[in-house]
Amino acid sequence: VGGGSGGMEYALAAQAAGHDVTLYEQGRELGGAMNWAGNYKSLPNMEQIAYQPQYHRRMIAKDGVAVRLGVEVTAELVMAEKPDVLVIATGARPALPEAEGLGAALASGFALTIDDVLQGAALPDGPLALWGAGEGIELALDLAQQGRAVRLLDPLPQLMPAAYIGSRSGAVLRWSAKAGLASEHGLELVKVSQGAIAVRKDGAEEAIACAALVIAPFRISLSISASGMFALPSTVPDTGVLAAVAGGSVGANAASAT
Protein backbone atom coordinates (compact mmCIF):
# COMPACT_ATOMS: atom_id res chain seq x y z
CA VAL A 1 0.00 0.00 0.00
CA GLY A 2 1.70 3.18 -1.23
CA GLY A 3 3.19 3.71 -4.67
CA GLY A 4 6.15 5.90 -3.84
CA SER A 5 9.76 4.81 -4.33
CA GLY A 6 9.74 2.64 -1.20
CA GLY A 7 6.54 0.87 -2.17
CA MET A 8 7.63 0.33 -5.76
CA GLU A 9 11.04 -1.03 -4.75
CA TYR A 10 9.43 -3.42 -2.27
CA ALA A 11 6.90 -4.54 -4.90
CA LEU A 12 9.65 -5.21 -7.43
CA ALA A 13 11.73 -7.20 -4.94
CA ALA A 14 8.70 -9.23 -3.80
CA GLN A 15 7.65 -9.92 -7.41
CA ALA A 16 11.20 -11.03 -8.26
CA ALA A 17 11.12 -13.40 -5.27
CA GLY A 18 8.05 -15.10 -6.72
CA HIS A 19 5.22 -13.42 -4.84
CA ASP A 20 1.95 -12.33 -6.44
CA VAL A 21 2.00 -8.57 -5.76
CA THR A 22 -0.69 -5.92 -6.08
CA LEU A 23 0.44 -2.33 -5.53
CA TYR A 24 -2.18 0.17 -4.32
CA GLU A 25 -1.73 3.95 -4.66
CA GLN A 26 -4.28 6.53 -3.55
CA GLY A 27 -3.06 9.09 -6.08
CA ARG A 28 -3.35 9.13 -9.84
CA GLU A 29 0.31 8.27 -10.49
CA LEU A 30 3.07 6.18 -8.98
CA GLY A 31 6.08 8.03 -7.62
CA GLY A 32 4.98 9.74 -4.42
CA ALA A 33 7.10 12.57 -3.08
CA MET A 34 9.92 11.82 -5.51
CA ASN A 35 7.75 13.14 -8.35
CA TRP A 36 8.18 16.69 -7.04
CA ALA A 37 11.04 16.56 -4.52
CA GLY A 38 13.46 18.27 -6.91
CA ASN A 39 11.20 21.04 -8.19
CA TYR A 40 13.69 23.86 -7.56
CA LYS A 41 13.86 26.35 -10.41
CA SER A 42 17.36 27.74 -9.80
CA LEU A 43 19.32 24.76 -8.39
CA PRO A 44 21.37 22.71 -10.86
CA ASN A 45 20.94 19.00 -11.59
CA MET A 46 17.74 18.67 -9.57
CA GLU A 47 15.98 17.12 -12.56
CA GLN A 48 17.97 13.97 -11.79
CA ILE A 49 15.76 13.34 -8.74
CA ALA A 50 12.86 12.65 -11.10
CA TYR A 51 14.84 9.85 -12.75
CA GLN A 52 14.27 7.56 -9.77
CA PRO A 53 10.46 7.36 -9.93
CA GLN A 54 10.66 7.22 -13.74
CA TYR A 55 12.92 4.17 -13.47
CA HIS A 56 10.67 2.52 -10.89
CA ARG A 57 7.52 3.08 -12.96
CA ARG A 58 9.18 1.51 -16.01
CA MET A 59 10.35 -1.48 -13.98
CA ILE A 60 6.89 -1.94 -12.45
CA ALA A 61 5.41 -2.05 -15.97
CA LYS A 62 8.21 -4.27 -17.32
CA ASP A 63 7.88 -6.81 -14.51
CA GLY A 64 4.10 -6.89 -14.75
CA VAL A 65 3.32 -5.83 -11.19
CA ALA A 66 -0.43 -5.28 -10.80
CA VAL A 67 -1.18 -1.64 -9.97
CA ARG A 68 -4.38 -0.11 -8.60
CA LEU A 69 -4.38 3.70 -8.82
CA GLY A 70 -6.84 6.07 -7.18
CA VAL A 71 -7.78 3.57 -4.48
CA GLU A 72 -8.00 4.39 -0.79
CA VAL A 73 -7.10 1.23 1.07
CA THR A 74 -9.32 0.50 4.05
CA ALA A 75 -9.38 -2.32 6.56
CA GLU A 76 -12.41 -3.70 4.75
CA LEU A 77 -10.55 -3.80 1.44
CA VAL A 78 -7.61 -5.57 3.08
CA MET A 79 -9.90 -8.16 4.64
CA ALA A 80 -11.64 -8.72 1.30
CA GLU A 81 -8.32 -9.21 -0.52
CA LYS A 82 -7.13 -11.73 2.10
CA PRO A 83 -3.40 -11.14 1.56
CA ASP A 84 -0.73 -13.25 3.20
CA VAL A 85 1.32 -10.09 3.76
CA LEU A 86 0.27 -6.45 3.99
CA VAL A 87 3.09 -3.96 3.35
CA ILE A 88 2.50 -0.35 4.37
CA ALA A 89 4.65 2.09 2.37
CA THR A 90 2.61 5.27 2.67
CA GLY A 91 5.53 7.47 3.67
CA ALA A 92 6.26 9.50 6.77
CA ARG A 93 4.14 12.36 8.07
CA PRO A 94 5.39 15.89 8.69
CA ALA A 95 6.20 16.82 12.28
CA LEU A 96 4.33 20.13 12.36
CA PRO A 97 5.35 22.52 15.15
CA GLU A 98 2.87 23.29 17.89
CA ALA A 99 2.13 26.98 17.55
CA GLU A 100 -0.95 29.06 18.21
CA GLY A 101 -2.84 29.77 15.01
CA LEU A 102 -0.89 27.40 12.76
CA GLY A 103 -3.89 25.23 11.96
CA ALA A 104 -5.96 28.23 10.92
CA ALA A 105 -3.06 29.62 8.88
CA LEU A 106 -2.69 26.34 7.00
CA ALA A 107 -6.43 26.30 6.33
CA SER A 108 -6.41 29.89 5.04
CA GLY A 109 -3.36 29.40 2.83
CA PHE A 110 -1.16 31.92 4.65
CA ALA A 111 0.93 28.97 5.84
CA LEU A 112 1.96 26.24 3.42
CA THR A 113 4.09 23.15 3.71
CA ILE A 114 7.19 22.58 1.62
CA ASP A 115 5.22 19.77 -0.03
CA ASP A 116 2.59 22.28 -1.15
CA VAL A 117 5.18 24.64 -2.63
CA LEU A 118 7.13 21.97 -4.48
CA GLN A 119 3.89 20.65 -5.94
CA GLY A 120 3.18 24.06 -7.43
CA ALA A 121 1.35 26.14 -4.83
CA ALA A 122 1.99 29.82 -5.62
CA LEU A 123 3.72 32.04 -3.09
CA PRO A 124 2.53 35.64 -2.81
CA ASP A 125 4.81 38.58 -3.44
CA GLY A 126 6.64 39.93 -0.42
CA PRO A 127 9.01 38.62 2.26
CA LEU A 128 8.77 34.97 3.27
CA ALA A 129 9.42 33.08 6.49
CA LEU A 130 10.53 29.47 6.17
CA TRP A 131 10.40 27.30 9.29
CA GLY A 132 12.71 24.29 9.28
CA ALA A 133 16.23 24.74 7.90
CA GLY A 134 17.13 21.05 7.81
CA GLU A 135 14.49 20.23 5.20
CA GLY A 136 13.93 23.74 3.92
CA ILE A 137 17.40 25.06 3.14
CA GLU A 138 17.24 24.06 -0.53
CA LEU A 139 13.86 25.73 -1.00
CA ALA A 140 15.06 28.84 0.86
CA LEU A 141 18.16 28.95 -1.36
CA ASP A 142 16.08 28.49 -4.50
CA LEU A 143 13.82 31.38 -3.49
CA ALA A 144 16.75 33.60 -2.47
CA GLN A 145 18.44 33.01 -5.83
CA GLN A 146 15.21 34.15 -7.49
CA GLY A 147 15.43 37.42 -5.59
CA ARG A 148 12.96 36.61 -2.82
CA ALA A 149 13.55 37.89 0.72
CA VAL A 150 13.60 34.81 2.96
CA ARG A 151 14.22 34.32 6.67
CA LEU A 152 15.21 30.73 7.35
CA LEU A 153 14.24 29.82 10.92
CA ASP A 154 14.93 26.65 12.87
CA PRO A 155 14.36 25.29 16.40
CA LEU A 156 17.62 23.32 16.59
CA PRO A 157 20.83 24.85 17.99
CA GLN A 158 22.63 24.36 14.67
CA LEU A 159 21.93 23.39 11.09
CA MET A 160 21.28 19.69 10.52
CA PRO A 161 20.56 19.13 6.81
CA ALA A 162 18.06 16.36 6.11
CA ALA A 163 19.67 13.03 5.35
CA TYR A 164 18.39 13.00 1.75
CA ILE A 165 20.36 16.18 0.96
CA GLY A 166 23.45 14.05 1.53
CA SER A 167 26.43 14.89 -0.66
CA ARG A 168 24.70 18.05 -1.92
CA SER A 169 24.99 19.73 1.50
CA GLY A 170 28.47 21.15 0.90
CA ALA A 171 27.44 22.80 -2.36
CA VAL A 172 24.14 24.00 -0.86
CA LEU A 173 25.98 25.68 2.03
CA ARG A 174 28.43 27.39 -0.36
CA TRP A 175 25.61 28.64 -2.57
CA SER A 176 23.68 29.81 0.49
CA ALA A 177 26.64 31.86 1.70
CA LYS A 178 27.04 33.38 -1.74
CA ALA A 179 23.33 34.28 -1.80
CA GLY A 180 23.55 35.85 1.66
CA LEU A 181 21.21 33.23 3.12
CA ALA A 182 21.89 32.26 6.74
CA SER A 183 19.74 30.06 8.96
CA GLU A 184 18.69 31.36 12.38
CA HIS A 185 18.67 28.76 15.15
CA GLY A 186 17.41 28.05 18.65
CA LEU A 187 13.99 29.56 17.93
CA GLU A 188 10.50 28.62 19.07
CA LEU A 189 7.54 29.29 16.79
CA VAL A 190 5.06 30.83 19.20
CA LYS A 191 2.20 32.22 17.14
CA VAL A 192 1.06 32.45 13.53
CA SER A 193 -1.25 35.29 12.51
CA GLN A 194 -2.37 36.52 9.12
CA GLY A 195 0.62 38.49 7.82
CA ALA A 196 3.04 37.79 10.66
CA ILE A 197 4.55 35.17 12.93
CA ALA A 198 6.00 35.42 16.42
CA VAL A 199 9.17 33.57 17.43
CA ARG A 200 10.94 33.34 20.77
CA LYS A 201 14.61 32.93 21.62
CA ASP A 202 16.14 33.07 25.09
CA GLY A 203 12.89 34.44 26.46
CA ALA A 204 12.65 37.33 24.01
CA GLU A 205 9.89 37.40 21.39
CA GLU A 206 10.13 38.87 17.90
CA ALA A 207 7.30 39.58 15.48
CA ILE A 208 8.20 38.86 11.86
CA ALA A 209 6.03 40.30 9.12
CA CYS A 210 5.79 38.03 6.07
CA ALA A 211 3.60 37.43 3.05
CA ALA A 212 3.58 33.69 3.73
CA LEU A 213 4.98 31.10 6.11
CA VAL A 214 6.40 27.90 4.65
CA ILE A 215 6.72 24.95 7.03
CA ALA A 216 9.49 22.48 6.21
CA PRO A 217 9.50 20.11 9.19
CA PHE A 218 11.31 16.86 9.66
CA ARG A 219 9.25 13.71 9.16
CA ILE A 220 7.91 11.19 11.64
CA SER A 221 7.98 7.54 10.62
CA LEU A 222 4.72 5.63 10.83
CA SER A 223 4.39 2.41 12.76
CA ILE A 224 1.68 -0.10 11.92
CA SER A 225 -0.31 0.91 15.00
CA ALA A 226 0.06 4.62 14.16
CA SER A 227 -1.42 4.31 10.68
CA GLY A 228 -5.05 4.28 11.77
CA MET A 229 -6.48 3.52 8.32
CA PHE A 230 -4.79 0.14 8.49
CA ALA A 231 -6.10 -0.85 11.91
CA LEU A 232 -7.91 -4.11 11.25
CA PRO A 233 -11.33 -4.63 12.85
CA SER A 234 -11.17 -5.41 16.55
CA THR A 235 -13.83 -8.07 15.96
CA VAL A 236 -11.17 -10.14 14.18
CA PRO A 237 -8.70 -10.92 16.97
CA ASP A 238 -6.32 -12.89 14.74
CA THR A 239 -6.40 -12.35 11.00
CA GLY A 240 -3.29 -14.33 10.19
CA VAL A 241 -2.10 -11.41 8.05
CA LEU A 242 1.55 -10.48 8.47
CA ALA A 243 1.94 -6.70 8.34
CA ALA A 244 5.19 -4.89 7.59
CA VAL A 245 6.27 -1.35 6.81
CA ALA A 246 8.67 -0.08 4.15
CA GLY A 247 10.28 3.11 2.95
CA GLY A 248 9.53 6.32 4.86
CA SER A 249 6.78 4.56 6.80
CA VAL A 250 9.29 2.46 8.73
CA GLY A 251 8.64 2.69 12.45
CA ALA A 252 8.56 -1.04 13.18
CA ASN A 253 9.94 -3.88 11.11
CA ALA A 254 7.09 -6.32 11.21
CA ALA A 255 4.23 -7.40 13.44
CA SER A 256 1.28 -9.72 13.30
CA ALA A 257 -1.77 -7.61 12.51
CA THR A 258 -4.63 -8.02 14.94
Coordinates of C-alpha atoms in Angstrom, one line a residue, residues 109-230:
G109 CA -3.4 29.4 2.8
F110 CA -1.2 31.9 4.7
A111 CA 0.9 29.0 5.8
L112 CA 2.0 26.2 3.4
T113 CA 4.1 23.1 3.7
I114 CA 7.2 22.6 1.6
D115 CA 5.2 19.8 0.0
D116 CA 2.6 22.3 -1.2
V117 CA 5.2 24.6 -2.6
L118 CA 7.1 22.0 -4.5
Q119 CA 3.9 20.7 -5.9
G120 CA 3.2 24.1 -7.4
A121 CA 1.3 26.1 -4.8
A122 CA 2.0 29.8 -5.6
L123 CA 3.7 32.0 -3.1
P124 CA 2.5 35.6 -2.8
D125 CA 4.8 38.6 -3.4
G126 CA 6.6 39.9 -0.4
P127 CA 9.0 38.6 2.3
L128 CA 8.8 35.0 3.3
A129 CA 9.4 33.1 6.5
L130 CA 10.5 29.5 6.2
W131 CA 10.4 27.3 9.3
G132 CA 12.7 24.3 9.3
A133 CA 16.2 24.7 7.9
G134 CA 17.1 21.1 7.8
E135 CA 14.5 20.2 5.2
G136 CA 13.9 23.7 3.9
I137 CA 17.4 25.1 3.1
E138 CA 17.2 24.1 -0.5
L139 CA 13.9 25.7 -1.0
A140 CA 15.1 28.8 0.9
L141 CA 18.2 29.0 -1.4
D142 CA 16.1 28.5 -4.5
L143 CA 13.8 31.4 -3.5
A144 CA 16.7 33.6 -2.5
Q145 CA 18.4 33.0 -5.8
Q146 CA 15.2 34.1 -7.5
G147 CA 15.4 37.4 -5.6
R148 CA 13.0 36.6 -2.8
A149 CA 13.5 37.9 0.7
V150 CA 13.6 34.8 3.0
R151 CA 14.2 34.3 6.7
L152 CA 15.2 30.7 7.4
L153 CA 14.2 29.8 10.9
D154 CA 14.9 26.6 12.9
P155 CA 14.4 25.3 16.4
L156 CA 17.6 23.3 16.6
P157 CA 20.8 24.9 18.0
Q158 CA 22.6 24.4 14.7
L159 CA 21.9 23.4 11.1
M160 CA 21.3 19.7 10.5
P161 CA 20.6 19.1 6.8
A162 CA 18.1 16.4 6.1
A163 CA 19.7 13.0 5.3
Y164 CA 18.4 13.0 1.8
I165 CA 20.4 16.2 1.0
G166 CA 23.5 14.0 1.5
S167 CA 26.4 14.9 -0.7
R168 CA 24.7 18.1 -1.9
S169 CA 25.0 19.7 1.5
G170 CA 28.5 21.1 0.9
A171 CA 27.4 22.8 -2.4
V172 CA 24.1 24.0 -0.9
L173 CA 26.0 25.7 2.0
R174 CA 28.4 27.4 -0.4
W175 CA 25.6 28.6 -2.6
S176 CA 23.7 29.8 0.5
A177 CA 26.6 31.9 1.7
K178 CA 27.0 33.4 -1.7
A179 CA 23.3 34.3 -1.8
G180 CA 23.5 35.8 1.7
L181 CA 21.2 33.2 3.1
A182 CA 21.9 32.3 6.7
S183 CA 19.7 30.1 9.0
E184 CA 18.7 31.4 12.4
H185 CA 18.7 28.8 15.2
G186 CA 17.4 28.1 18.6
L187 CA 14.0 29.6 17.9
E188 CA 10.5 28.6 19.1
L189 CA 7.5 29.3 16.8
V190 CA 5.1 30.8 19.2
K191 CA 2.2 32.2 17.1
V192 CA 1.1 32.4 13.5
S193 CA -1.2 35.3 12.5
Q194 CA -2.4 36.5 9.1
G195 CA 0.6 38.5 7.8
A196 CA 3.0 37.8 10.7
I197 CA 4.6 35.2 12.9
A198 CA 6.0 35.4 16.4
V199 CA 9.2 33.6 17.4
R200 CA 10.9 33.3 20.8
K201 CA 14.6 32.9 21.6
D202 CA 16.1 33.1 25.1
G203 CA 12.9 34.4 26.5
A204 CA 12.6 37.3 24.0
E205 CA 9.9 37.4 21.4
E206 CA 10.1 38.9 17.9
A207 CA 7.3 39.6 15.5
I208 CA 8.2 38.9 11.9
A209 CA 6.0 40.3 9.1
C210 CA 5.8 38.0 6.1
A211 CA 3.6 37.4 3.1
A212 CA 3.6 33.7 3.7
L213 CA 5.0 31.1 6.1
V214 CA 6.4 27.9 4.7
I215 CA 6.7 25.0 7.0
A216 CA 9.5 22.5 6.2
P217 CA 9.5 20.1 9.2
F218 CA 11.3 16.9 9.7
R219 CA 9.3 13.7 9.2
I220 CA 7.9 11.2 11.6
S221 CA 8.0 7.5 10.6
L222 CA 4.7 5.6 10.8
S223 CA 4.4 2.4 12.8
I224 CA 1.7 -0.1 11.9
S225 CA -0.3 0.9 15.0
A226 CA 0.1 4.6 14.2
S227 CA -1.4 4.3 10.7
G228 CA -5.1 4.3 11.8
M229 CA -6.5 3.5 8.3
F230 CA -4.8 0.1 8.5

